[in-house]
Amino acid sequence: MLMLFNARYLSTLTQMKINILAFGIAKEIFGGTTINLDVDNDATVSNLKYLLEGKYPRLKKLAAYMVAVNSEYALDGDTITERDEIAIIPPVSGG
Amino acid sequence: MLMLFNARYLSTLTQMKINILAFGIAKEIFGGTTINLDVDNDATVSNLKYLLEGKYPRLKKLAAYMVAVNSEYALDGDTITERDEIAIIPPVSGG
Amino acid sequence: MSTEIKLSVSTLNVQQCIDWVMSPECGGINVFIGTVRNATKGKPVVRLEFEAYDKMAIAEMEKIAKQAAEKWPVQKILIHHRTGVLQIGEIPVIIAVAAAHRDAAFDACRYIIDTLKQTVPIWKKEIFEDGEVWVAAHP
Amino acid sequence: MSTEIKLSVSTLNVQQCIDWVMSPECGGINVFIGTVRNATKGKPVVRLEFEAYDKMAIAEMEKIAKQAAEKWPVQKILIHHRTGVLQIGEIPVIIAVAAAHRDAAFDACRYIIDTLKQTVPIWKKEIFEDGEVWVAAHP
């Protein structure tokens, strides 16, 4: 019980505010070119997607979307830090 | 015997003079852009090649060569007439 | 091997692109030019709008050029992509590849456009008379 | 489908060729540009000379364009080929193909240059410092 309490306490202490860039249809889903989000300090890309899909259910209607961290496609297990540049990449259609 | 004589006689009577265009290395082999040749009236492309190779042995040294009749690649069995435009097509190298 | 990768808000110039890839060591140049079609699945298109995540788009295009140069013996790779509003007939993309021999130029050019369309963060919105659609966004 | 086939004794113009194939129905243009290399198998080339059996070369190029249009859904095919003396870096051939979709443009363009090199009666002489060779004439 104490450990659980500590974990919760730490988690609250170590939340971070991240800024997320949106492009294409993601801009319309978020209602802007960037959004701010509070996530746990040790959050993964997967955690971030879960939070975003809760807040913006239209994301789940997309054919697919990726998360980019520092201009690179990120994997679900990758962790995010406050200094990272994070972007939501809906299906690309250049060319 | 009579028939054989007749055939020979007719063959001589029905020779034709054809004009042959030369391009690329064939020009150098023939020593000019056209040559004239006497061939039988019922000559085929194959007959023509045989005559030419006898007269211009360097033709046999080519990687290959084709005969064009009226701007179309001709087959060995195709016959030639006096009105045809005949050309020797050494290996092409355009592009 | 040298590359020129560019995102541009102004008209792409085909002649300049070809001049850039030409070199006396190369015998073949293959060029792909995308153009804005006047219709999608029979529906008239009014114009297109392209948006890019510039920094990442450049990085991804550089990756693709590098991969192509590893796969095929090519000398020069150019990728220019437009952003902003494009009218019918305008050019969203030019890819030009020069190589000593043509097979490498064809293969690399095709690989670059195929991969660009899959991975480079650029988005195209089609504007119709009665609405607009982000291409490929939905299944 | 429309085609423009040309043999020319003067400089080929890439921009004009591309302008000719562009059309609002097409989304993709593939262009092959041959250029005169400064060396063949490491040996410096001074210049090239191209000779054509004009009438038949045009007829064969028209056949190739027709075959390509039967094989792939393309809208426009242009084939321009030079004759005469070409210096290093000059353009012996431009092939441009426009199609609604890029795969057809790539496939047709490549088919055209590959087939042209096999069947069109045009001959290239390479001039070196110490002599000259009709390309492909001998085994």
Coordinates of C-alpha atoms in Angstrom, one line a residue:
Chain A
M1 CA 0.0 0.0 0.0
L2 CA 2.8 2.4 0.9
M3 CA 4.6 1.6 -2.3
L4 CA 1.5 2.2 -4.3
F5 CA 0.9 5.5 -2.6
N6 CA 4.6 6.4 -3.2
A7 CA 4.3 5.5 -6.8
R8 CA 1.2 7.7 -7.3
Y9 CA 2.9 10.5 -5.4
L10 CA 6.0 10.3 -7.5
S11 CA 4.0 10.1 -10.7
T12 CA 2.2 13.3 -9.8
L13 CA 5.5 14.9 -9.0
T14 CA 7.1 13.9 -12.2
Q15 CA 4.5 14.8 -14.7
M16 CA 5.6 17.0 -17.5
K17 CA 3.9 19.3 -19.9
I18 CA 4.6 18.4 -23.5
N19 CA 3.9 20.4 -26.6
I20 CA 2.6 18.4 -29.6
L21 CA 2.7 19.6 -33.3
A22 CA -0.2 18.7 -35.5
F23 CA -0.2 18.5 -39.3
G24 CA -2.8 17.8 -42.0
I25 CA -6.0 16.4 -40.7
A26 CA -4.6 16.2 -37.1
K27 CA -4.6 20.0 -37.0
E28 CA -8.4 19.9 -37.6
I29 CA -8.9 17.1 -35.0
F30 CA -6.9 19.1 -32.4
G31 CA -8.4 22.4 -33.5
G32 CA -4.9 24.0 -33.9
T33 CA -1.3 23.5 -35.0
T34 CA -0.1 22.6 -31.5
I35 CA -1.6 21.3 -28.3
N36 CA -0.2 20.9 -24.8
L37 CA -0.6 17.8 -22.8
D38 CA 0.4 16.6 -19.3
V39 CA 2.0 13.2 -19.3
D40 CA 4.0 11.1 -16.9
N41 CA 7.7 11.8 -17.0
D42 CA 8.4 8.2 -18.2
A43 CA 5.6 8.2 -20.8
T44 CA 6.0 6.2 -23.9
V45 CA 4.7 6.9 -27.4
S46 CA 2.0 4.3 -26.7
N47 CA 0.9 6.1 -23.5
L48 CA 0.7 9.4 -25.4
K49 CA -1.4 7.8 -28.2
Y50 CA -3.8 6.4 -25.5
L51 CA -4.2 9.8 -23.9
L52 CA -4.7 11.6 -27.2
E53 CA -7.2 9.1 -28.4
G54 CA -9.2 9.5 -25.2
K55 CA -9.2 13.2 -25.6
Y56 CA -9.6 13.3 -29.4
P57 CA -11.5 10.2 -30.5
R58 CA -11.5 11.2 -34.2
L59 CA -7.8 10.1 -34.2
K60 CA -9.0 6.5 -34.0
K61 CA -11.0 7.1 -37.3
L62 CA -7.8 7.8 -39.3
A63 CA -6.4 5.2 -41.6
A64 CA -3.4 5.2 -39.3
Y65 CA -1.2 7.8 -37.6
M66 CA 2.4 7.9 -36.3
V67 CA 4.2 9.9 -33.7
A68 CA 7.4 11.6 -34.6
V69 CA 10.0 12.4 -31.9
N70 CA 12.7 14.9 -32.9
S71 CA 11.8 14.5 -36.6
E72 CA 12.0 10.7 -36.5
Y73 CA 9.2 8.2 -36.6
A74 CA 9.0 6.8 -33.1
L75 CA 8.0 3.3 -32.0
D76 CA 5.2 2.6 -29.5
G77 CA 7.8 1.7 -26.8
D78 CA 10.0 4.8 -27.1
T79 CA 9.9 7.1 -24.2
I80 CA 9.3 10.9 -24.4
T81 CA 11.1 13.7 -22.6
E82 CA 10.1 17.3 -22.1
R83 CA 12.8 18.5 -24.4
D84 CA 11.6 16.3 -27.4
E85 CA 9.9 17.8 -30.3
I86 CA 6.8 15.6 -30.7
A87 CA 4.5 15.6 -33.7
I88 CA 1.4 13.7 -34.8
I89 CA 1.8 12.4 -38.4
P90 CA -1.5 11.4 -40.0
P91 CA -1.2 9.4 -43.3
V92 CA 1.1 11.2 -45.6
S93 CA 0.1 12.1 -49.1
G94 CA 2.9 14.0 -50.7
G95 CA 4.3 13.5 -54.1
Chain B
M1 CA 17.4 -30.5 -120.2
L2 CA 15.2 -28.2 -122.1
M3 CA 13.5 -27.1 -118.9
L4 CA 16.8 -26.5 -117.2
F5 CA 18.0 -24.5 -120.2
N6 CA 14.8 -22.5 -120.1
A7 CA 15.1 -21.8 -116.4
R8 CA 18.6 -20.5 -116.8
Y9 CA 17.6 -18.4 -119.8
L10 CA 14.7 -16.9 -117.9
S11 CA 16.8 -16.3 -114.9
T12 CA 19.3 -14.3 -116.9
L13 CA 16.5 -12.4 -118.6
T14 CA 14.8 -11.6 -115.3
Q15 CA 17.8 -10.2 -113.4
M16 CA 17.2 -6.8 -111.9
K17 CA 19.4 -4.0 -110.7
I18 CA 18.8 -3.0 -107.1
N19 CA 20.0 -0.1 -105.2
I20 CA 21.0 -0.7 -101.6
L21 CA 21.3 2.0 -98.9
A22 CA 24.1 1.7 -96.4
F23 CA 24.3 3.2 -92.9
G24 CA 26.8 3.3 -90.1
I25 CA 29.6 0.9 -90.5
A26 CA 28.0 -0.6 -93.6
K27 CA 28.8 2.6 -95.4
E28 CA 32.5 2.1 -94.7
I29 CA 32.3 -1.6 -95.7
F30 CA 30.6 -0.7 -99.0
G31 CA 32.7 2.4 -99.5
G32 CA 29.7 4.6 -99.9
T33 CA 26.1 5.4 -98.9
T34 CA 24.6 3.3 -101.7
I35 CA 25.6 0.4 -103.9
N36 CA 24.1 -1.2 -106.9
L37 CA 23.7 -4.9 -107.3
D38 CA 22.4 -7.3 -109.9
V39 CA 20.2 -10.0 -108.4
D40 CA 17.7 -12.5 -109.7
N41 CA 14.1 -11.2 -110.1
D42 CA 12.9 -13.6 -107.5
A43 CA 15.7 -13.0 -105.1
T44 CA 15.1 -13.3 -101.4
V45 CA 16.7 -11.4 -98.6
S46 CA 18.7 -14.5 -97.9
N47 CA 20.0 -14.5 -101.5
L48 CA 20.9 -10.8 -101.2
K49 CA 22.9 -11.4 -98.0
Y50 CA 24.8 -14.2 -99.6
L51 CA 25.7 -12.1 -102.6
L52 CA 26.7 -9.2 -100.4
E53 CA 28.8 -11.3 -98.0
G54 CA 30.6 -12.7 -101.0
K55 CA 31.4 -9.3 -102.3
Y56 CA 32.0 -7.6 -98.9
P57 CA 33.4 -10.2 -96.5
R58 CA 33.6 -7.7 -93.7
L59 CA 29.9 -7.9 -93.4
K60 CA 30.4 -11.3 -91.8
K61 CA 32.5 -9.8 -89.1
L62 CA 29.7 -7.7 -87.8
A63 CA 27.9 -8.6 -84.6
A64 CA 24.8 -9.0 -86.8
Y65 CA 23.1 -7.1 -89.5
M66 CA 19.6 -6.9 -90.9
V67 CA 18.1 -6.0 -94.2
A68 CA 15.2 -3.5 -94.3
V69 CA 12.8 -3.5 -97.2
N70 CA 10.7 -0.4 -97.5
S71 CA 11.6 0.8 -94.0
E72 CA 10.6 -2.5 -92.4
Y73 CA 12.9 -5.2 -91.1
A74 CA 12.7 -8.1 -93.6
L75 CA 12.9 -11.8 -93.0
D76 CA 15.4 -14.0 -94.8
G77 CA 12.6 -15.6 -96.9
D78 CA 11.1 -12.3 -98.0
T79 CA 11.4 -11.6 -101.8
I80 CA 12.8 -8.4 -103.2
T81 CA 11.5 -6.4 -106.1
E82 CA 13.1 -3.6 -108.2
R83 CA 10.8 -1.0 -106.7
D84 CA 11.7 -1.8 -103.1
E85 CA 13.8 0.5 -101.0
I86 CA 16.5 -1.8 -99.6
A87 CA 18.8 -0.9 -96.8
I88 CA 21.5 -2.7 -94.8
I89 CA 21.1 -2.2 -91.1
P90 CA 24.2 -2.9 -89.0
P91 CA 23.7 -3.2 -85.2
V92 CA 21.9 -0.1 -84.1
S93 CA 23.2 2.0 -81.3
G94 CA 20.9 5.0 -80.8
G95 CA 19.6 6.3 -77.6
Chain C
M1 CA 27.3 11.3 -55.1
S2 CA 25.6 14.6 -54.4
T3 CA 22.1 15.4 -53.6
E4 CA 19.8 18.5 -53.6
I5 CA 16.7 18.3 -51.4
K6 CA 14.4 21.2 -51.3
L7 CA 10.9 22.2 -50.1
S8 CA 9.7 25.3 -51.9
V9 CA 6.6 27.6 -51.7
S10 CA 7.2 28.8 -55.2
T11 CA 6.9 27.2 -58.6
L12 CA 9.3 24.3 -59.3
N13 CA 11.5 24.7 -62.3
V14 CA 12.1 21.5 -64.3
Q15 CA 14.9 22.9 -66.5
Q16 CA 16.9 24.0 -63.4
C17 CA 16.5 20.6 -61.8
I18 CA 17.7 18.8 -64.9
D19 CA 20.6 21.3 -65.3
W20 CA 21.6 20.5 -61.8
V21 CA 21.8 16.7 -62.2
M22 CA 23.5 16.8 -65.6
S23 CA 27.1 15.9 -65.6
P24 CA 29.7 14.6 -68.1
E25 CA 30.2 11.4 -66.1
C26 CA 26.5 10.5 -66.5
G27 CA 24.9 8.9 -69.5
G28 CA 21.3 8.7 -68.3
I29 CA 18.9 10.9 -66.4
N30 CA 15.5 9.8 -65.2
V31 CA 13.1 12.5 -64.1
F32 CA 9.7 12.1 -62.4
I33 CA 7.4 15.1 -62.5
G34 CA 4.2 15.0 -60.5
T35 CA 1.4 17.3 -61.8
V36 CA -1.9 18.3 -60.3
R37 CA -4.7 16.5 -62.1
N38 CA -8.0 18.2 -62.8
A39 CA -10.0 15.3 -61.3
T40 CA -9.9 12.6 -58.7
K41 CA -12.0 9.5 -59.4
G42 CA -13.9 11.5 -61.9
K43 CA -14.6 14.4 -59.5
P44 CA -13.3 17.8 -60.7
V45 CA -10.6 19.2 -58.5
V46 CA -10.4 23.0 -58.0
R47 CA -6.9 23.2 -56.5
L48 CA -4.6 21.4 -54.1
E49 CA -2.9 22.5 -50.9
F50 CA 0.3 20.9 -49.6
E51 CA 1.5 21.2 -46.1
A52 CA 4.8 19.8 -44.8
Y53 CA 6.5 19.2 -41.5
D54 CA 9.4 20.9 -43.1
K55 CA 12.3 19.8 -40.9
M56 CA 11.2 16.2 -40.8
A57 CA 10.3 16.1 -44.5
I58 CA 13.8 17.3 -45.5
A59 CA 15.3 14.7 -43.1
E60 CA 13.1 11.9 -44.6
M61 CA 13.9 12.9 -48.2
E62 CA 17.6 12.9 -47.3
K63 CA 17.2 9.4 -45.9
I64 CA 15.5 8.2 -49.1
A65 CA 18.2 9.7 -51.3
K66 CA 20.9 8.1 -49.2
Q67 CA 19.1 4.7 -49.4
A68 CA 18.8 5.0 -53.2
A69 CA 22.5 5.9 -53.5
E70 CA 23.3 2.8 -51.5
K71 CA 21.1 0.5 -53.6
W72 CA 22.1 1.8 -57.1
P73 CA 25.2 3.4 -58.6
V74 CA 23.9 6.9 -59.1
Q75 CA 25.8 10.2 -59.3
K76 CA 23.2 12.9 -58.5
I77 CA 19.8 12.9 -56.8
L78 CA 17.6 15.9 -56.7
I79 CA 14.2 16.0 -54.9
H80 CA 12.2 19.3 -55.0
H81 CA 8.7 19.3 -53.4
R82 CA 6.2 22.2 -53.3
T83 CA 4.1 23.3 -50.4
G84 CA 1.2 25.8 -50.4
V85 CA -1.6 26.2 -52.9
L86 CA -1.2 24.5 -56.3
Q87 CA -3.5 25.0 -59.3
I88 CA -4.3 22.4 -61.8
G89 CA -1.3 21.5 -64.0
E90 CA 1.2 22.8 -61.4
I91 CA 4.1 20.6 -60.2
P92 CA 4.1 19.3 -56.7
V93 CA 7.2 17.2 -57.1
I94 CA 10.3 16.8 -59.3
I95 CA 12.7 13.9 -58.8
A96 CA 15.8 13.8 -61.0
V97 CA 18.5 11.1 -60.9
A98 CA 21.6 11.0 -63.0
A99 CA 23.7 7.8 -63.4
A100 CA 26.4 6.4 -65.6
H101 CA 23.8 3.9 -66.9
R102 CA 20.1 4.3 -67.3
D103 CA 18.9 1.3 -65.3
A104 CA 20.2 2.7 -62.1
A105 CA 18.6 6.1 -62.9
F106 CA 15.2 4.5 -63.6
D107 CA 15.3 2.3 -60.5
A108 CA 16.5 4.9 -58.1
C109 CA 14.0 7.5 -59.4
R110 CA 11.1 5.1 -59.0
Y111 CA 12.2 4.0 -55.6
I112 CA 12.5 7.6 -54.4
I113 CA 9.0 8.6 -55.5
D114 CA 7.4 5.4 -54.2
T115 CA 9.1 5.8 -50.8
L116 CA 8.5 9.5 -50.6
K117 CA 4.8 8.9 -51.0
Q118 CA 4.9 6.4 -48.1
T119 CA 7.2 8.1 -45.6
V120 CA 7.7 11.9 -46.1
P121 CA 5.5 14.0 -43.8
I122 CA 3.8 16.0 -46.5
W123 CA 0.0 16.3 -46.7
K124 CA -2.2 17.0 -49.6
K125 CA -5.7 18.5 -49.4
E126 CA -7.9 18.3 -52.4
I127 CA -10.3 21.2 -52.8
F128 CA -13.5 20.4 -54.7
E129 CA -16.4 22.7 -55.6
D130 CA -18.4 21.3 -52.6
G131 CA -15.7 20.6 -50.0
E132 CA -12.2 19.5 -49.2
V133 CA -10.5 16.3 -48.3
W134 CA -7.1 15.4 -46.7
V135 CA -6.0 12.7 -49.1
A136 CA -5.5 9.2 -47.6
A137 CA -6.4 10.4 -44.1
H138 CA -9.3 8.0 -43.7
P139 CA -9.6 4.3 -44.7
Chain D
M1 CA -3.3 9.2 -76.8
S2 CA -1.1 11.5 -78.8
T3 CA 2.5 11.1 -79.8
E4 CA 5.3 13.4 -81.0
I5 CA 8.2 11.7 -82.7
K6 CA 11.1 13.7 -84.0
L7 CA 14.6 13.4 -85.4
S8 CA 16.5 16.6 -85.1
V9 CA 19.9 18.0 -86.2
S10 CA 19.7 20.7 -83.6
T11 CA 19.9 20.8 -79.8
L12 CA 17.0 19.1 -78.1
N13 CA 15.0 21.2 -75.6
V14 CA 14.0 19.4 -72.4
Q15 CA 11.6 22.1 -71.3
Q16 CA 9.7 22.1 -74.6
C17 CA 9.4 18.3 -74.4
I18 CA 8.0 18.4 -70.9
D19 CA 5.6 21.2 -71.8
W20 CA 4.3 19.2 -74.7
V21 CA 3.5 16.1 -72.6
M22 CA 2.0 18.0 -69.7
S23 CA -1.8 17.9 -69.5
P24 CA -4.4 18.4 -66.8
E25 CA -5.6 14.8 -67.1
C26 CA -2.1 13.5 -66.2
G27 CA -0.7 13.1 -62.7
G28 CA 2.7 11.7 -63.6
I29 CA 5.4 12.4 -66.2
N30 CA 8.4 10.2 -66.5
V31 CA 11.3 11.5 -68.6
F32 CA 14.4 9.8 -69.8
I33 CA 17.2 12.0 -71.0
G34 CA 20.3 10.5 -72.5
T35 CA 23.5 12.6 -72.3
V36 CA 26.9 12.2 -74.0
R37 CA 29.4 10.8 -71.4
N38 CA 32.9 12.0 -71.4
A39 CA 34.3 8.4 -71.4
T40 CA 33.5 4.9 -72.5
K41 CA 35.0 2.1 -70.4
G42 CA 37.5 4.6 -69.0
K43 CA 38.6 5.9 -72.3
P44 CA 38.0 9.7 -72.9
V45 CA 35.5 10.4 -75.6
V46 CA 36.0 13.6 -77.7
R47 CA 32.5 13.7 -79.3
L48 CA 29.8 11.5 -80.8
E49 CA 28.3 11.3 -84.2
F50 CA 24.8 10.0 -84.8
E51 CA 23.4 8.9 -88.1
A52 CA 19.9 7.7 -88.8
Y53 CA 18.0 6.0 -91.5
D54 CA 15.5 8.8 -91.0
K55 CA 12.3 7.4 -92.6
M56 CA 12.7 4.0 -91.0
A57 CA 13.8 5.4 -87.6
I58 CA 10.6 7.5 -87.4
A59 CA 8.5 4.5 -88.4
E60 CA 10.2 2.3 -85.8
M61 CA 9.8 5.0 -83.1
E62 CA 6.1 5.3 -84.0
K63 CA 5.7 1.5 -83.7
I64 CA 7.4 1.6 -80.2
A65 CA 5.1 4.4 -79.1
K66 CA 2.1 2.5 -80.3
Q67 CA 3.2 -0.7 -78.5
A68 CA 3.8 1.3 -75.3
A69 CA 0.3 2.8 -75.5
E70 CA -1.2 -0.6 -76.0
K71 CA 0.6 -2.0 -73.0
W72 CA 0.1 0.8 -70.5
P73 CA -2.6 3.5 -70.0
V74 CA -0.6 6.6 -71.0
Q75 CA -1.9 9.8 -72.5
K76 CA 1.1 11.3 -74.2
I77 CA 4.4 10.0 -75.6
L78 CA 7.2 12.1 -76.9
I79 CA 10.4 10.8 -78.5
H80 CA 13.0 13.2 -79.8
H81 CA 16.3 11.9 -81.1
R82 CA 19.4 13.9 -82.3
T83 CA 21.5 13.2 -85.3
G84 CA 24.8 14.8 -86.3
V85 CA 27.7 15.7 -84.1
L86 CA 27.2 15.9 -80.4
Q87 CA 29.7 17.2 -77.8
I88 CA 30.1 15.9 -74.3
G89 CA 27.1 16.7 -72.2
E90 CA 24.8 17.2 -75.1
I91 CA 21.5 15.3 -75.3
P92 CA 21.1 12.5 -77.9
V93 CA 17.6 11.5 -76.8
I94 CA 14.6 12.6 -74.8
I95 CA 11.6 10.4 -74.0
A96 CA 8.7 11.8 -72.1
V97 CA 5.6 10.0 -71.1
A98 CA 2.6 11.4 -69.3
A99 CA -0.1 9.2 -67.7
A100 CA -2.8 9.5 -65.2
H101 CA -0.8 7.4 -62.8
R102 CA 3.0 7.2 -62.4
D103 CA 3.5 3.4 -62.8
A104 CA 2.3 3.5 -66.4
A105 CA 4.6 6.5 -67.1
F106 CA 7.7 4.8 -65.7
D107 CA 7.0 1.5 -67.3
A108 CA 6.2 3.0 -70.7
C109 CA 9.2 5.3 -70.7
R110 CA 11.6 2.5 -69.8
Y111 CA 10.1 0.2 -72.4
I112 CA 10.5 2.9 -75.0
I113 CA 14.2 3.6 -74.4
D114 CA 15.0 -0.1 -74.0
T115 CA 13.3 -1.0 -77.3
L116 CA 14.6 2.1 -79.1
K117 CA 18.1 1.0 -78.4
Q118 CA 17.4 -2.4 -79.9
T119 CA 15.3 -1.6 -83.0
V120 CA 15.5 2.0 -84.2
P121 CA 18.0 2.4 -87.1
I122 CA 20.2 5.0 -85.5
W123 CA 24.0 4.6 -85.3
K124 CA 26.4 6.2 -82.9
K125 CA 30.1 6.7 -83.6
E126 CA 32.4 7.4 -80.7
I127 CA 35.3 9.6 -81.6
F128 CA 38.4 9.2 -79.4
E129 CA 41.7 11.0 -79.5
D130 CA 43.2 8.1 -81.4
G131 CA 40.4 6.8 -83.6
E132 CA 36.7 6.2 -83.9
V133 CA 34.3 3.3 -83.4
W134 CA 30.8 2.5 -84.6
V135 CA 29.3 1.4 -81.3
A136 CA 28.0 -2.2 -81.1
A137 CA 29.1 -2.9 -84.7
H138 CA 31.4 -5.8 -83.8
P139 CA 31.1 -8.6 -81.2

